[in-house]
Coordinates of C-alpha atoms and ligand atoms in Angstrom, one line a residue:
X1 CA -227.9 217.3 237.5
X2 CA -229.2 216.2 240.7
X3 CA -232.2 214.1 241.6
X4 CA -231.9 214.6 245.6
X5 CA -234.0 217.6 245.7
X6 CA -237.1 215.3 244.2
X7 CA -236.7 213.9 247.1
X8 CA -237.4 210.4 245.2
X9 CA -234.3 209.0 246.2
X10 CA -233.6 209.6 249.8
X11 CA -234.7 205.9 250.6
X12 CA -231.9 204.5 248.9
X13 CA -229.3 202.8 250.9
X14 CA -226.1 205.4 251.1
X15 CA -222.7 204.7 250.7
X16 CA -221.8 204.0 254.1
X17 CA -221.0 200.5 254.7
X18 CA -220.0 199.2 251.7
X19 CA -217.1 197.7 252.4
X20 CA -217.9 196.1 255.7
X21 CA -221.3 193.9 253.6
X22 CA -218.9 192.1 251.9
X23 CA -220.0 188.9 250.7
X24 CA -218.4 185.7 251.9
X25 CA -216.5 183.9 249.1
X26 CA -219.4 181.2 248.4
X27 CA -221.9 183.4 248.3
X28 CA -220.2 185.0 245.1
X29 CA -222.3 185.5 241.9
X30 CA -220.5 183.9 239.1
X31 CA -219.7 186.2 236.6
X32 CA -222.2 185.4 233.7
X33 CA -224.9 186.3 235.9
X34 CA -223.6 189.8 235.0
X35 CA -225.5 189.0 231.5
X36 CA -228.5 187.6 232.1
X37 CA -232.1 189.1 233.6
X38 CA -232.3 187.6 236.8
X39 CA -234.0 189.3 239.5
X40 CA -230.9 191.5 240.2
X41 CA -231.6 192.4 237.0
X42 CA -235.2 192.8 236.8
X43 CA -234.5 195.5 239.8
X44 CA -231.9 197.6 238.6
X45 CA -233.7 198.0 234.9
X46 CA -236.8 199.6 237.3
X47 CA -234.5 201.3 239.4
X48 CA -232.0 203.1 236.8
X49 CA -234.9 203.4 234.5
X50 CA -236.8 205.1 237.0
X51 CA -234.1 207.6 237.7
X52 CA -233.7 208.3 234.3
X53 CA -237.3 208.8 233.8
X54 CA -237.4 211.7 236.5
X55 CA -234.3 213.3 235.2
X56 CA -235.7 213.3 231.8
X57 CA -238.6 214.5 232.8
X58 CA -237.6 217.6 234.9
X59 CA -238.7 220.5 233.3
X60 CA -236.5 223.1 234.1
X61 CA -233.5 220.7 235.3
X62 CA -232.0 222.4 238.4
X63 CA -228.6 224.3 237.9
X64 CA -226.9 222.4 241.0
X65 CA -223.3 223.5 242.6
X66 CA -220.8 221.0 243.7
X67 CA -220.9 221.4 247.2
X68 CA -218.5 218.6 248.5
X69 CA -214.7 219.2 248.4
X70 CA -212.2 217.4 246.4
X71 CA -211.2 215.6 249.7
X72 CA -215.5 214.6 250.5
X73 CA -215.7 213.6 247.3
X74 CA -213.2 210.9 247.2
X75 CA -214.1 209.5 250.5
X76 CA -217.6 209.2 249.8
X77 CA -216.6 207.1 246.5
X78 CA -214.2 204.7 248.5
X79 CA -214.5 201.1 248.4
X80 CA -217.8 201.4 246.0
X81 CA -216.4 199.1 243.5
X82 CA -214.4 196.1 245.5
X83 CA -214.5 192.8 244.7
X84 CA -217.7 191.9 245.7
X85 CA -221.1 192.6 244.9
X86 CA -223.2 195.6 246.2
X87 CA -227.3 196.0 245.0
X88 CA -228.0 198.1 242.2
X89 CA -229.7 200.0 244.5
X90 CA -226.9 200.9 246.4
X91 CA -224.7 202.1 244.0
X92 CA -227.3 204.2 242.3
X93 CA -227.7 206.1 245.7
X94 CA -224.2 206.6 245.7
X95 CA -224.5 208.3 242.1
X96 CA -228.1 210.4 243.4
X97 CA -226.2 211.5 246.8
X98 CA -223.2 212.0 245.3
X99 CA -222.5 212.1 241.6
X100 CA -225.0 213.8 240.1
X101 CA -225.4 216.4 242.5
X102 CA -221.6 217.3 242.0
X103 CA -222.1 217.8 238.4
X104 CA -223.4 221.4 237.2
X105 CA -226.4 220.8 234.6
X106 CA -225.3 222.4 231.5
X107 CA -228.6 221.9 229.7
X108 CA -230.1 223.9 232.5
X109 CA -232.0 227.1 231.6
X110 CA -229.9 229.1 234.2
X111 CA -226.5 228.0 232.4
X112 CA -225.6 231.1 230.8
X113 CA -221.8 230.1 230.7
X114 CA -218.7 228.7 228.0
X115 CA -221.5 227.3 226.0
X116 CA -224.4 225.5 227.3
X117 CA -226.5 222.5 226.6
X118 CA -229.9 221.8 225.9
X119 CA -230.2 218.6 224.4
X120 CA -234.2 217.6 223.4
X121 CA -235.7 215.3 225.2
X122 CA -236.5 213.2 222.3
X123 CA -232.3 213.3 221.8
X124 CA -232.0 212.1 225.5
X125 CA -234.3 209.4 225.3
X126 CA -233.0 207.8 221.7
X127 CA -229.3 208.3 223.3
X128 CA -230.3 205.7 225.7
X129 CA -231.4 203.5 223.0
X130 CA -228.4 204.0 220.9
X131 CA -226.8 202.6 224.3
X132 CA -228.8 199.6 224.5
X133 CA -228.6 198.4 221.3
X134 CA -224.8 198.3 221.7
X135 CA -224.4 199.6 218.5
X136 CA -220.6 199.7 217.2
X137 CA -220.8 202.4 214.2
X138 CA -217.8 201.5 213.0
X139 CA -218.7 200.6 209.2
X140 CA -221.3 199.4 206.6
X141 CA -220.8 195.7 207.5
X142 CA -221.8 196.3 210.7
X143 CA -224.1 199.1 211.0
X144 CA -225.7 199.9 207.5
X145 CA -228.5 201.1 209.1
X146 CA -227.7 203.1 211.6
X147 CA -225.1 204.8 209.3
X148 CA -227.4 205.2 206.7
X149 CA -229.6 207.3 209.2
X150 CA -226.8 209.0 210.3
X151 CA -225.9 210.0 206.6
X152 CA -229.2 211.6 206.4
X153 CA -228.5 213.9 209.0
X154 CA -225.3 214.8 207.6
X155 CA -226.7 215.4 203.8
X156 CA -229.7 218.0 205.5
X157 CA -226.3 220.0 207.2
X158 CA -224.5 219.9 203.8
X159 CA -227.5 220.8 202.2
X160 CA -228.2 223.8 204.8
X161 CA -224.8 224.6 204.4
X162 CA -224.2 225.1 201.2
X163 CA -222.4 222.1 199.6
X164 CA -223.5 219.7 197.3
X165 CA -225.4 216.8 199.4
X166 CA -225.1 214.3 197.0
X167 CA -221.2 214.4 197.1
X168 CA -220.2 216.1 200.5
X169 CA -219.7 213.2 203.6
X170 CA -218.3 212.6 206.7
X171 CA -218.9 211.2 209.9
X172 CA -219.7 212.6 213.5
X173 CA -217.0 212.4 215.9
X174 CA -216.9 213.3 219.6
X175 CA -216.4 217.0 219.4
X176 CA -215.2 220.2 217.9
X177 CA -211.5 219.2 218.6
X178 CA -211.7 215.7 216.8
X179 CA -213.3 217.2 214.1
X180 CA -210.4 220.0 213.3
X181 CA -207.6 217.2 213.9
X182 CA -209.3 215.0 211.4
X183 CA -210.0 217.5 208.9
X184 CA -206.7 219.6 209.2
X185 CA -204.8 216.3 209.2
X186 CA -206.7 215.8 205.3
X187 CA -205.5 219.7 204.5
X188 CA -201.9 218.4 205.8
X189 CA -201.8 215.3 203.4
X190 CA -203.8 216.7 200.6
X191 CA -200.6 219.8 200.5
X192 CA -198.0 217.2 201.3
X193 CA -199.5 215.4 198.2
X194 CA -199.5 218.7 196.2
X195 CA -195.9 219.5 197.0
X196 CA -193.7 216.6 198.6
X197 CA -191.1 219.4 198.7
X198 CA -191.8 221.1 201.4
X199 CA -190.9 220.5 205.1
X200 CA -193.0 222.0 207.4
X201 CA -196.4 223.4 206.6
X202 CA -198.2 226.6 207.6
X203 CA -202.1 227.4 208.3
X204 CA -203.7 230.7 208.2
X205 CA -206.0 231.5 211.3
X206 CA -207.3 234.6 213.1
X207 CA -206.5 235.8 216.3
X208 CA -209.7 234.4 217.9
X209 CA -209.3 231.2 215.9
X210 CA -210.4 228.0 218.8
X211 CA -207.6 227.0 221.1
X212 CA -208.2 223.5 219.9
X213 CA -207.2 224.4 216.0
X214 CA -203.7 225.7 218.2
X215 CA -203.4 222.2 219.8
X216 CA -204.6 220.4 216.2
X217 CA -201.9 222.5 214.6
X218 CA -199.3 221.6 217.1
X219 CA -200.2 217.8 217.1
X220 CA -199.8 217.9 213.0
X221 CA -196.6 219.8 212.9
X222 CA -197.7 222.4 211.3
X223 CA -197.3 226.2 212.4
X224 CA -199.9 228.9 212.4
X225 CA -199.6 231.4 210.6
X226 CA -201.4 234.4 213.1
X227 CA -203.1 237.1 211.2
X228 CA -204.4 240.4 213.4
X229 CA -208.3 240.9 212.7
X230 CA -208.8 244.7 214.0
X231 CA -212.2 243.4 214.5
X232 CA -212.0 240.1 215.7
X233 CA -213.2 238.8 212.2
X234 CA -211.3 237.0 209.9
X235 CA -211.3 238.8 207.0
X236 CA -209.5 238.6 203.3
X237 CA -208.1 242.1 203.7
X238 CA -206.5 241.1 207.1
X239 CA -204.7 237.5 205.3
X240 CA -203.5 240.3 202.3
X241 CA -202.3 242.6 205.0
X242 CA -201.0 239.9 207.5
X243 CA -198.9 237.8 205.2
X244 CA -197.8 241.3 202.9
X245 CA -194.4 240.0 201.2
X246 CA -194.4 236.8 202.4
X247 CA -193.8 233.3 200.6
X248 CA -196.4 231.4 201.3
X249 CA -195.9 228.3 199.4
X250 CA -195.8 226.5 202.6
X251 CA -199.6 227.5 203.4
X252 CA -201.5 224.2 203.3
X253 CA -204.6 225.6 204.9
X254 CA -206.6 228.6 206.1
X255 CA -209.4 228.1 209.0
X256 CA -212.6 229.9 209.5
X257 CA -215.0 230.6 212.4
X258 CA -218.5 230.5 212.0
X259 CA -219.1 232.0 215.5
X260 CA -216.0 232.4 217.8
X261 CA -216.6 230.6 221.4
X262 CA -216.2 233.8 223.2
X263 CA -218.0 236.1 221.2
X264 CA -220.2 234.2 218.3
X265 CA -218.3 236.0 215.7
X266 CA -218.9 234.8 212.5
X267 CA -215.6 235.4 209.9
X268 CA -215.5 236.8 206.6
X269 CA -216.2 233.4 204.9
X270 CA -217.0 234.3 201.2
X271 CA -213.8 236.5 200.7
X272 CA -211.6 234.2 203.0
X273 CA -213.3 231.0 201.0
X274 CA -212.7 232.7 197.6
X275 CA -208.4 233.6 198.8
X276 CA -208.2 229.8 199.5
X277 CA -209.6 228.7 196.0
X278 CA -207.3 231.3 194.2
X279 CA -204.6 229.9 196.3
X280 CA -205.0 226.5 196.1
X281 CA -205.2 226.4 200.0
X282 CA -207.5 224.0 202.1
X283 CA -210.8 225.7 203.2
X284 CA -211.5 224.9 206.6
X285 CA -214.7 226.1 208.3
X286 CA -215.3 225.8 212.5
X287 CA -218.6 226.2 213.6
X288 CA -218.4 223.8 216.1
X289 CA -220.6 226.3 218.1
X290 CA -222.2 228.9 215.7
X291 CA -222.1 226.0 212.9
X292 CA -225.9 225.4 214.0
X293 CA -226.7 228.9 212.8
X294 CA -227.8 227.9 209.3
X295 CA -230.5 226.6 210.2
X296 CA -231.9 230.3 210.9
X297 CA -233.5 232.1 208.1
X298 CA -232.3 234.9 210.3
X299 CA -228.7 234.5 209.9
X300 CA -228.0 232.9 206.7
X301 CA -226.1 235.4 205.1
X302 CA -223.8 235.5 207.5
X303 CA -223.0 232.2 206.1
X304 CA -222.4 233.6 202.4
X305 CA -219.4 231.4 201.5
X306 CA -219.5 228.4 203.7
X307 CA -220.6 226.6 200.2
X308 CA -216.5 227.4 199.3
X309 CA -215.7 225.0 202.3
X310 CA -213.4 221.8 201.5
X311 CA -214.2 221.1 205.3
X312 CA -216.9 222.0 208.2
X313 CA -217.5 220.9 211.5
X314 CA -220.9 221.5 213.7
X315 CA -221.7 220.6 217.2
X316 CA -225.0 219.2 217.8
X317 CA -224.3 218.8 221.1
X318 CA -224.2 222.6 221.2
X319 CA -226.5 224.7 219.1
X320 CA -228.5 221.6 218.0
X321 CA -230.0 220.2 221.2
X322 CA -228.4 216.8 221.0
X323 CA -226.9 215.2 224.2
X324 CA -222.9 215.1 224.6
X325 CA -220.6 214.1 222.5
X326 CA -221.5 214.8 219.0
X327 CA -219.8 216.8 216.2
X328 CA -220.5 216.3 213.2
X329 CA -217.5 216.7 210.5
X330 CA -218.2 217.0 206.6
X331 CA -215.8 217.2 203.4
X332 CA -216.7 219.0 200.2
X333 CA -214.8 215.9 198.3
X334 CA -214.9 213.0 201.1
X335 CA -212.4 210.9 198.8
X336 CA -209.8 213.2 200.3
X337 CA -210.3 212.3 203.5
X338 CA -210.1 208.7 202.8
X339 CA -206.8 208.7 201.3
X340 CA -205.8 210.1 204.9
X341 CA -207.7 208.3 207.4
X342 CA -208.6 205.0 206.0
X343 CA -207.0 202.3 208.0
X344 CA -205.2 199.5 206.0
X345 CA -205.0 196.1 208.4
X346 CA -205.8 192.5 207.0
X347 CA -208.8 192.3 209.6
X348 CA -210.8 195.2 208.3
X349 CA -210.4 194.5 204.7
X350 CA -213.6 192.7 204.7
X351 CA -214.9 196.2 205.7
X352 CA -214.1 197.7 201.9
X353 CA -215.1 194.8 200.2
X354 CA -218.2 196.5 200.1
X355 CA -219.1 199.7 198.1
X356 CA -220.2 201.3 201.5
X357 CA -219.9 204.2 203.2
X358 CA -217.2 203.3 206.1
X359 CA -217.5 206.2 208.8
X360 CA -213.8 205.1 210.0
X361 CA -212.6 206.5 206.8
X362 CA -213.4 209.8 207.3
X363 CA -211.9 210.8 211.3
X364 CA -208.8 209.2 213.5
X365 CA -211.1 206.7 215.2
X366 CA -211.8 203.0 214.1
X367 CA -214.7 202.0 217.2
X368 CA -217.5 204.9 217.4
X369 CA -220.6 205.3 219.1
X370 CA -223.4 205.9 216.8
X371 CA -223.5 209.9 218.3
X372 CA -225.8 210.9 215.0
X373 CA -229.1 208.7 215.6
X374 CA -230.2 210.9 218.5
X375 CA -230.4 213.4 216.2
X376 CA -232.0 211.8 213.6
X377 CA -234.7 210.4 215.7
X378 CA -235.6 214.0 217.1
X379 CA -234.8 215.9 213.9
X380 CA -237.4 213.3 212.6
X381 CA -239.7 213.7 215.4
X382 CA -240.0 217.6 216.0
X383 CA -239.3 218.5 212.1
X384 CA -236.4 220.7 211.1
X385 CA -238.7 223.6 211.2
X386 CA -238.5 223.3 215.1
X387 CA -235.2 223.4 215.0
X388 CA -234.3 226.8 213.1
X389 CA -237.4 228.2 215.3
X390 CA -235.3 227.1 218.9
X391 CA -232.1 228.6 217.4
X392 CA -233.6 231.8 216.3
X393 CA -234.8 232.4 220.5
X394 CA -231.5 232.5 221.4
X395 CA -230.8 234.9 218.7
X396 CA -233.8 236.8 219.8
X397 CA -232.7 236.7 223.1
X398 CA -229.6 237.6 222.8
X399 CA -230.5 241.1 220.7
X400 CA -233.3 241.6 223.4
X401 CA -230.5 241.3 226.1
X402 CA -228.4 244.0 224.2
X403 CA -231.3 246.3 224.4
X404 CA -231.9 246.1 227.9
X405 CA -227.8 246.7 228.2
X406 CA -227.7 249.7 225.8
X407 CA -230.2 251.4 228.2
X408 CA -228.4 251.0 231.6
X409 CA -226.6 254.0 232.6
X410 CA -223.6 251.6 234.4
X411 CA -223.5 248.7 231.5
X412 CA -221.9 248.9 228.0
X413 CA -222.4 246.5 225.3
X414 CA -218.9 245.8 223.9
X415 CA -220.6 244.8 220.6
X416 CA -223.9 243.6 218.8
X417 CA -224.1 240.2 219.1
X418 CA -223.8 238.1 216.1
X419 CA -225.7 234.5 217.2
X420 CA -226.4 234.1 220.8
X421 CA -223.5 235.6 222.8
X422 CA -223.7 238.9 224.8
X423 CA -220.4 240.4 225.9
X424 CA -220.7 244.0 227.9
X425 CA -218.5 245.7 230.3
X426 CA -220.0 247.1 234.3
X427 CA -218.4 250.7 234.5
X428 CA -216.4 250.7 237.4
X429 CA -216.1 246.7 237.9
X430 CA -212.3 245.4 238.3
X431 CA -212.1 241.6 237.6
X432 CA -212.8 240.7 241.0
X433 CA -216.3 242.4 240.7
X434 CA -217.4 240.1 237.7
X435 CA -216.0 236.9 239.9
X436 CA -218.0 238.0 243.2
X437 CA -220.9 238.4 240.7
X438 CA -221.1 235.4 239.5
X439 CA -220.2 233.9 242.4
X440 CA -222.9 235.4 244.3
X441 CA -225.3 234.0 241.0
X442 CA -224.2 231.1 241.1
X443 CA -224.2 230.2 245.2
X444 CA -227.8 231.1 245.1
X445 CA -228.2 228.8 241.6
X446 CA -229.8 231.6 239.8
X447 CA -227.8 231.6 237.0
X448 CA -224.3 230.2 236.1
X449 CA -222.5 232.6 234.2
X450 CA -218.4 232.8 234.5
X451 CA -216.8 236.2 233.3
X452 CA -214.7 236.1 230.1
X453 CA -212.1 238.6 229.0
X454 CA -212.0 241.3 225.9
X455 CA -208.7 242.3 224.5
X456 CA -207.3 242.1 228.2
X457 CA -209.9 243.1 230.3
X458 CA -212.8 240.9 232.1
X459 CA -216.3 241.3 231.0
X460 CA -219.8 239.8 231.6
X461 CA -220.5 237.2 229.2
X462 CA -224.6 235.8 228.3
X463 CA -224.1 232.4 226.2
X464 CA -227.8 231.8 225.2
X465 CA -228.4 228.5 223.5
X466 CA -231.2 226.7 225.8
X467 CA -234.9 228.2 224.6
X468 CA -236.0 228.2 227.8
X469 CA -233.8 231.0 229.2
X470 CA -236.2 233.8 230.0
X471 CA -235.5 237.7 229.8
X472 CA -236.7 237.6 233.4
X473 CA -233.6 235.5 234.5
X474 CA -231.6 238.4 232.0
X475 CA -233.3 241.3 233.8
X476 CA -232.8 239.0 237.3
X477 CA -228.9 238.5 236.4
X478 CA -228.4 242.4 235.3
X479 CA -230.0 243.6 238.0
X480 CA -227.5 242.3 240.6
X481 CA -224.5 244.4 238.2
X482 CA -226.1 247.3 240.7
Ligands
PLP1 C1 -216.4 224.2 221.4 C2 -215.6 224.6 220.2 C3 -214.6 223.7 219.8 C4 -214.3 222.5 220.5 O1 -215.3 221.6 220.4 P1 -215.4 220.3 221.5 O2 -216.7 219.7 221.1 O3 -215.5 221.0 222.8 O4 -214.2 219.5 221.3 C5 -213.9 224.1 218.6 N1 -214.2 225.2 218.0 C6 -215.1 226.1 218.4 C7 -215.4 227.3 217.6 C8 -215.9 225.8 219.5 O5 -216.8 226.7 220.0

């Protein structure tokens, strides 16, 4: 993340001395100076601006390591903010020396690990706006534009997706993990409504379901109800063979990946989708990383099903170039979710006076950013079309890296790769192997690329998602597995 090695920021003051240019107590700047454009003002708008104009326009970012210790990087933050003053100018050295330089740029190229980032720069830029037009997102009243625009986006992903766009709804929420709690908290109460009887409510999930659907579970009482997938993918037979004799009118929900974080698995949605409807059971689908995947003509069918989905949740701030945080979190029939999330308080019944669409209703938040008008602004601005063509590189890439695995003598693919994740195995490697690795990768910031595990044992792991990974940097990475 770090401007230093532009060299376009050396001249700023550093943090030394901060606390020893204290200002004397007259010489204090009232406090609603802090609001107006005075000439303080008028420098830091060029100053910040002009930082975020070179990070935005790095092209490739650089990877960066955090090369301070814990201990460095505490001391070097010490006695910024005090009670006095300090120049813009001084601050924002402190963030290029560092800040940013501690922070490892996930939209860079060479990020190959967890799942990266890659947000557009169009995205970047309308994020900043989003900022500066304070907009609070919070309902109709307040925001009917911005949420109309936001609703847009949403209608093209139910649309891609397979439900109805004129009916399906939601909001976007801050991430993958909001977006399960809020929609598994709607399966909860829409069960509880079903059958007041029971006590405590179970939720069918795969082995490789996300850890957050674990923690959501946990947070809403209910258990989870574990079935073994022989192949990692979530299938009807598995539910049939996993829950074999057992009562399972106390099954509220079963949850879906479309792609698993460690492997881009995409589950068995039609036959798991057509269980729940037979059953009664809330159809949750998680494609907080994979979700994106509709979008490629490629890899639609793999989707067959999703349409069967009471709820979904997508990313953009993964697969769909949009800058953190930004899931966005659709219901089938959002009058469910109102009946669980809408917040009943004298001061916000003016809020559903209207006939409006409230996003508050639809998530546990009240306050939100508006997270979906970057992506409206560069969905708008590059066409959608650009959008299924950037996913389908990854996928591309990611087949292309298989290839060049299959044919190495020491390397062994552990499986085809579904969407954009390559997991293989280095004959002869014990776990400390793969750490040195990408140790050694990442100390010389060609690539960063952690090792995961595989039923139990550590493997090499590609997460492509930015389009401007190269097969070069692939053959570059492999090549050190020598
Ligand atoms: C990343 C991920 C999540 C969590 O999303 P956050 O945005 O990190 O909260 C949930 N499920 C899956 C499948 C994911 O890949």
């Amino acid at each position: 993340m770090s401007m230093t090695d532009t060299g376009a920021y050396d001249e700023l003051p550093r943090p030394e001395g901060t606390r020893e240019r204290r200002r004397k107590p007259h010489e204090r700047v009232a406090g609603r100076a802090m609001h107006r454009v005075d000439q303080t003002t008028e420098q830091m708008v060029r100053s910040v601006l002009a930082y975020a104009e070179n990070r935005l326009r790095m092209d490739p970012v650089p990877l960066d390591q955090g090369t301070l210790t814990n201990a460095q990087l505490y001391e070097r933050l010490e006695g910024v903010i005090c009670e006095q003053a300090s120049t813009p100018d001084e601050v924002l050295g402190v963030y290029a020396s560092v800040i940013a330089p501690s922070v490892i740029s996930a939209d860079s190229p060479r990020f190959l690990g967890f799942i990266p980032a890659a947000p557009t720069k169009a995205s970047l830029l309308f994020d900043m706006l989003v900022s500066c037009a304070s907009i609070q997102g919070i309902s109709w009243l307040e925001a009917s534009g911005a949420i109309a625009a936001e609703n847009t986006v949403l209608s093209l992903i139910a649309g891609e997706a397979g439900l109805d766009p004129r009916t399906a709804g939601g909001t976007f929420v801050s991430g993958g993990s909001a977006g399960n709690l809020s929609a598994l908290a709607v399966a909860r109460e829409e069960a509880k409504r079903r059958d007041p009887s029971v006590g405590r409510w179970r939720v069918v999930v795969g082995t490789d379901a996300h850890s957050s659907v674990v923690n959501t579970l946990r947070l809403l009482e209910m258990d989870a109800l574990v079935v073994e997938t022989p192949d990692h993918r979530l299938t009807r037979a598995d539910i049939e063979r996993g829950t074999a004799g057992q009562d399972l009118s106390d099954v509220a929900a079963v949850v879906c990946t479309s792609g698993t974080t460690n492997a881009g698995i995409i589950d068995d949605l039609d036959s798991v989708g057509a269980l729940a409807q037979e059953r009664g059971w809330w159809f949750h689908v998680d494609g907080a990383y994979g979700g994106a995947g509709i979008f490629a003509p490629s890899l639609r069918a793999k989707y067959a099903g999703l349409e069967r989905a009471d709820s979904f949740i997508l990313d953009p701030h993964k697969w769909m170039f949009t800058p953190f945080d930004c899931c966005a979190l659709l219901y089938a029939d959002p009058a469910k979710a109102r009946r669980t999330h809408t917040q009943d308080a004298s001061y916000l019944d003016v809020i559903h006076e209207h006939e409006a669409w409230n996003p508050t209703d639809y998530a546990y938040h009240l306050t939100r950013r508006a997270r979906g008008l970057p992506l409206w602004f560069s969905l708008a601005v590059h066409g959608v079309g650009a959008y299924r063509d950037a996913i389908e590189v990854a996928v591309r890439l990611a087949a292309e890296t298989a290839a060049m695995i299959r044919a190495e003598d020491h390397l062994e693919l552990v499986r085809e790769p579904d969407l954009g994740i390559v997991l293989f195995r280095r004959l002869g490697w014990e776990e400390e192997d793969y750490h040195a690795w990408a140790r050694e990768l990442h100390q010389d910031e060609v690539a960063f690329i952690p090792p995961s595990a595989w039923e139990g044992e550590t493997v090499g792991r590609f997460a492509f998602l930015h389009p401007d990974t190269s097969l070069d940097l692939v053959r570059e990475v492999l090549d050190r597995t020598r």
